[in-house]
PDB file of C-alpha atoms in Angstrom:
ATOM      1  CA  MET A  29     129.081 102.660 228.890  1.00  0.00           C
ATOM      2  CA  ARG A  30     130.530  99.317 227.843  1.00  0.00           C
ATOM      3  CA  THR A  31     134.067  98.895 226.568  1.00  0.00           C
ATOM      4  CA  ILE A  32     135.492  96.072 224.469  1.00  0.00           C
ATOM      5  CA  ASP A  33     136.799  94.492 227.700  1.00  0.00           C
ATOM      6  CA  THR A  34     133.249  94.001 228.999  1.00  0.00           C
ATOM      7  CA  ILE A  35     131.575  92.930 225.746  1.00  0.00           C
ATOM      8  CA  GLN A  36     131.453  89.295 224.719  1.00  0.00           C
ATOM      9  CA  VAL A  37     130.550  87.490 221.499  1.00  0.00           C
ATOM     10  CA  GLY A  38     126.835  86.726 221.700  1.00  0.00           C
ATOM     11  CA  ASP A  39     125.913  89.843 223.700  1.00  0.00           C
ATOM     12  CA  SER A  40     122.746  91.354 222.288  1.00  0.00           C
ATOM     13  CA  ALA A  41     120.436  94.361 222.682  1.00  0.00           C
ATOM     14  CA  SER A  42     117.225  95.527 221.008  1.00  0.00           C
ATOM     15  CA  PHE A  43     114.956  98.525 220.404  1.00  0.00           C
ATOM     16  CA  THR A  44     111.268  98.295 219.442  1.00  0.00           C
ATOM     17  CA  LYS A  45     109.146 100.988 217.790  1.00  0.00           C
ATOM     18  CA  THR A  46     105.817 101.225 216.008  1.00  0.00           C
ATOM     19  CA  VAL A  47     106.311 103.185 212.786  1.00  0.00           C
ATOM     20  CA  THR A  48     103.797 106.013 212.398  1.00  0.00           C
ATOM     21  CA  GLU A  49     102.807 108.246 209.522  1.00  0.00           C
ATOM     22  CA  SER A  50     104.457 111.108 211.411  1.00  0.00           C
ATOM     23  CA  ASP A  51     107.738 109.194 211.528  1.00  0.00           C
ATOM     24  CA  ILE A  52     107.662 108.828 207.736  1.00  0.00           C
ATOM     25  CA  ILE A  53     106.759 112.471 207.082  1.00  0.00           C
ATOM     26  CA  LEU A  54     109.391 113.738 209.526  1.00  0.00           C
ATOM     27  CA  TYR A  55     112.030 111.440 208.025  1.00  0.00           C
ATOM     28  CA  ALA A  56     111.159 112.686 204.530  1.00  0.00           C
ATOM     29  CA  GLY A  57     111.580 116.277 205.708  1.00  0.00           C
ATOM     30  CA  ILE A  58     114.873 115.602 207.468  1.00  0.00           C
ATOM     31  CA  SER A  59     116.407 113.467 204.713  1.00  0.00           C
ATOM     32  CA  GLY A  60     114.847 115.184 201.702  1.00  0.00           C
ATOM     33  CA  ASP A  61     113.629 111.798 200.420  1.00  0.00           C
ATOM     34  CA  PHE A  62     110.130 112.555 199.127  1.00  0.00           C
ATOM     35  CA  ASN A  63     109.809 109.382 197.047  1.00  0.00           C
ATOM     36  CA  PRO A  64     106.059 108.952 196.449  1.00  0.00           C
ATOM     37  CA  ALA A  65     106.345 105.327 197.623  1.00  0.00           C
ATOM     38  CA  HIS A  66     106.711 106.859 201.098  1.00  0.00           C
ATOM     39  CA  ILE A  67     104.517 109.959 201.074  1.00  0.00           C
ATOM     40  CA  ASP A  68     101.860 109.684 198.355  1.00  0.00           C
ATOM     41  CA  ALA A  69      99.054 107.240 199.194  1.00  0.00           C
ATOM     42  CA  GLU A  70      97.483 107.485 195.722  1.00  0.00           C
ATOM     43  CA  HIS A  71     100.767 106.683 194.001  1.00  0.00           C
ATOM     44  CA  ALA A  72     101.564 103.894 196.475  1.00  0.00           C
ATOM     45  CA  LYS A  73      98.202 102.178 195.822  1.00  0.00           C
ATOM     46  CA  ASN A  74      99.505 101.280 192.368  1.00  0.00           C
ATOM     47  CA  SER A  75     102.919 100.120 193.591  1.00  0.00           C
ATOM     48  CA  MET A  76     104.022  96.529 194.085  1.00  0.00           C
ATOM     49  CA  PHE A  77     103.227  96.917 197.814  1.00  0.00           C
ATOM     50  CA  GLY A  78      99.748  98.417 197.363  1.00  0.00           C
ATOM     51  CA  GLN A  79     100.336 101.017 200.065  1.00  0.00           C
ATOM     52  CA  ARG A  80     102.908 103.465 201.389  1.00  0.00           C
ATOM     53  CA  ILE A  81     106.111 102.037 202.817  1.00  0.00           C
ATOM     54  CA  ALA A  82     108.529 103.467 205.350  1.00  0.00           C
ATOM     55  CA  HIS A  83     111.946 104.604 204.181  1.00  0.00           C
ATOM     56  CA  GLY A  84     114.391 101.729 204.487  1.00  0.00           C
ATOM     57  CA  MET A  85     116.910 103.996 206.163  1.00  0.00           C
ATOM     58  CA  LEU A  86     114.330 104.993 208.781  1.00  0.00           C
ATOM     59  CA  SER A  87     114.177 101.387 209.939  1.00  0.00           C
ATOM     60  CA  ALA A  88     117.964 101.067 209.601  1.00  0.00           C
ATOM     61  CA  GLY A  89     118.252 104.063 211.917  1.00  0.00           C
ATOM     62  CA  PHE A  90     116.808 101.944 214.710  1.00  0.00           C
ATOM     63  CA  ILE A  91     120.005  99.867 214.521  1.00  0.00           C
ATOM     64  CA  SER A  92     121.972 103.058 215.162  1.00  0.00           C
ATOM     65  CA  ASN A  93     119.764 103.672 218.199  1.00  0.00           C
ATOM     66  CA  VAL A  94     120.803 100.340 219.711  1.00  0.00           C
ATOM     67  CA  LEU A  95     124.492 100.837 218.946  1.00  0.00           C
ATOM     68  CA  GLY A  96     124.632 104.370 220.346  1.00  0.00           C
ATOM     69  CA  ASN A  97     122.432 103.858 223.388  1.00  0.00           C
ATOM     70  CA  GLN A  98     122.812 100.251 224.499  1.00  0.00           C
ATOM     71  CA  LEU A  99     125.425  98.025 222.881  1.00  0.00           C
ATOM     72  CA  PRO A 100     128.144  99.169 223.014  1.00  0.00           C
ATOM     73  CA  GLY A 101     126.368 102.409 224.058  1.00  0.00           C
ATOM     74  CA  PRO A 102     127.188 106.118 224.429  1.00  0.00           C
ATOM     75  CA  GLY A 103     130.467 107.101 222.801  1.00  0.00           C
ATOM     76  CA  THR A 104     130.335 104.330 220.172  1.00  0.00           C
ATOM     77  CA  ILE A 105     131.637 105.318 216.732  1.00  0.00           C
ATOM     78  CA  TYR A 106     129.767 103.749 213.802  1.00  0.00           C
ATOM     79  CA  LEU A 107     132.380 102.745 211.203  1.00  0.00           C
ATOM     80  CA  GLY A 108     130.379 100.763 208.675  1.00  0.00           C
ATOM     81  CA  GLN A 109     127.148  98.980 207.912  1.00  0.00           C
ATOM     82  CA  GLU A 110     126.098  96.442 205.302  1.00  0.00           C
ATOM     83  CA  LEU A 111     122.332  96.210 204.852  1.00  0.00           C
ATOM     84  CA  LYS A 112     119.926  94.013 202.950  1.00  0.00           C
ATOM     85  CA  PHE A 113     116.343  95.264 202.741  1.00  0.00           C
ATOM     86  CA  VAL A 114     114.295  92.071 202.757  1.00  0.00           C
ATOM     87  CA  LYS A 115     110.679  93.199 203.266  1.00  0.00           C
ATOM     88  CA  PRO A 116     108.870  96.535 203.412  1.00  0.00           C
ATOM     89  CA  VAL A 117     107.821  98.258 206.620  1.00  0.00           C
ATOM     90  CA  PHE A 118     104.305  99.720 206.565  1.00  0.00           C
ATOM     91  CA  ILE A 119     102.675 102.414 208.660  1.00  0.00           C
ATOM     92  CA  GLY A 120     101.585 100.737 211.902  1.00  0.00           C
ATOM     93  CA  ASP A 121     104.204  97.984 211.805  1.00  0.00           C
ATOM     94  CA  THR A 122     106.067  97.417 215.044  1.00  0.00           C
ATOM     95  CA  VAL A 123     109.705  96.688 214.322  1.00  0.00           C
ATOM     96  CA  THR A 124     112.491  95.485 216.589  1.00  0.00           C
ATOM     97  CA  ALA A 125     116.110  96.247 215.776  1.00  0.00           C
ATOM     98  CA  THR A 126     118.550  93.789 217.350  1.00  0.00           C
ATOM     99  CA  VAL A 127     122.336  93.840 217.358  1.00  0.00           C
ATOM    100  CA  THR A 128     124.396  90.828 218.381  1.00  0.00           C
ATOM    101  CA  VAL A 129     128.158  90.797 218.807  1.00  0.00           C
ATOM    102  CA  LYS A 130     129.699  88.323 216.369  1.00  0.00           C
ATOM    103  CA  GLU A 131     133.389  89.274 216.539  1.00  0.00           C
ATOM    104  CA  ARG A 132     135.755  91.187 218.814  1.00  0.00           C
ATOM    105  CA  ILE A 133     138.898  92.688 217.298  1.00  0.00           C
ATOM    106  CA  GLU A 134     140.581  93.803 220.501  1.00  0.00           C
ATOM    107  CA  GLU A 135     143.875  94.980 218.986  1.00  0.00           C
ATOM    108  CA  LYS A 136     141.960  97.544 216.878  1.00  0.00           C
ATOM    109  CA  ASN A 137     139.195  98.251 219.429  1.00  0.00           C
ATOM    110  CA  ARG A 138     136.552  97.106 216.950  1.00  0.00           C
ATOM    111  CA  LEU A 139     133.409  95.014 217.097  1.00  0.00           C
ATOM    112  CA  LYS A 140     131.495  93.340 214.291  1.00  0.00           C
ATOM    113  CA  LEU A 141     127.804  92.871 215.018  1.00  0.00           C
ATOM    114  CA  ASP A 142     124.974  91.095 213.269  1.00  0.00           C
ATOM    115  CA  THR A 143     122.147  93.589 212.771  1.00  0.00           C
ATOM    116  CA  THR A 144     118.539  92.590 212.199  1.00  0.00           C
ATOM    117  CA  VAL A 145     115.228  94.416 212.068  1.00  0.00           C
ATOM    118  CA  MET A 146     112.102  92.269 212.377  1.00  0.00           C
ATOM    119  CA  ASN A 147     108.429  93.161 212.196  1.00  0.00           C
ATOM    120  CA  GLN A 148     105.617  92.118 214.522  1.00  0.00           C
ATOM    121  CA  ARG A 149     105.107  88.945 212.458  1.00  0.00           C
ATOM    122  CA  ASP A 150     108.706  87.860 213.228  1.00  0.00           C
ATOM    123  CA  GLU A 151     109.688  88.476 209.601  1.00  0.00           C
ATOM    124  CA  VAL A 152     113.137  89.881 208.876  1.00  0.00           C
ATOM    125  CA  VAL A 153     112.799  93.257 207.169  1.00  0.00           C
ATOM    126  CA  ILE A 154     116.504  94.209 207.297  1.00  0.00           C
ATOM    127  CA  SER A 155     119.596  92.088 207.850  1.00  0.00           C
ATOM    128  CA  GLY A 156     123.215  93.129 207.897  1.00  0.00           C
ATOM    129  CA  THR A 157     126.505  93.576 209.679  1.00  0.00           C
ATOM    130  CA  ALA A 158     127.854  96.636 211.501  1.00  0.00           C
ATOM    131  CA  THR A 159     131.404  97.546 212.401  1.00  0.00           C
ATOM    132  CA  VAL A 160     131.843  99.866 215.377  1.00  0.00           C
ATOM    133  CA  MET A 161     134.500 101.271 217.667  1.00  0.00           C
ATOM    134  CA  PRO A 162     133.271 100.985 221.257  1.00  0.00           C
ATOM    135  CA  PRO A 163     134.230 103.692 223.749  1.00  0.00           C
ATOM    136  CA  LYS A 164     137.479 103.314 225.658  1.00  0.00           C
ATOM    137  CA  ALA A 165     137.456 103.115 229.433  1.00  0.00           C
TER     138      ALA A 165
END
């Protein structure tokens, strides 16, 4: 567990995952988002992407993984997130979610972090900023 006292601007952590068809189906079942762009291959063939895409929030969830498990880590409270979905994530893409501390607000026990998800081609698929409350010592 890391507290605001041990976290510095520029600290960074990442999580990498290959997105599978199972991930997309399970996410649809959990979230209730059965948009055919995600689950219907025939429909998706005629879409602007030509194939099924992963839910944007599935990939955004990998940011939450980093925040809750690594930086700051267990006990972190997620207060806010701004996201920009830049490119689609396809079945079989390997994405890496990275968070980097950009600001410490010690008097409020808050951190602002740059959040980025990139695919295996080093293309940004999601960019944004998170605000979190790290655990106290």
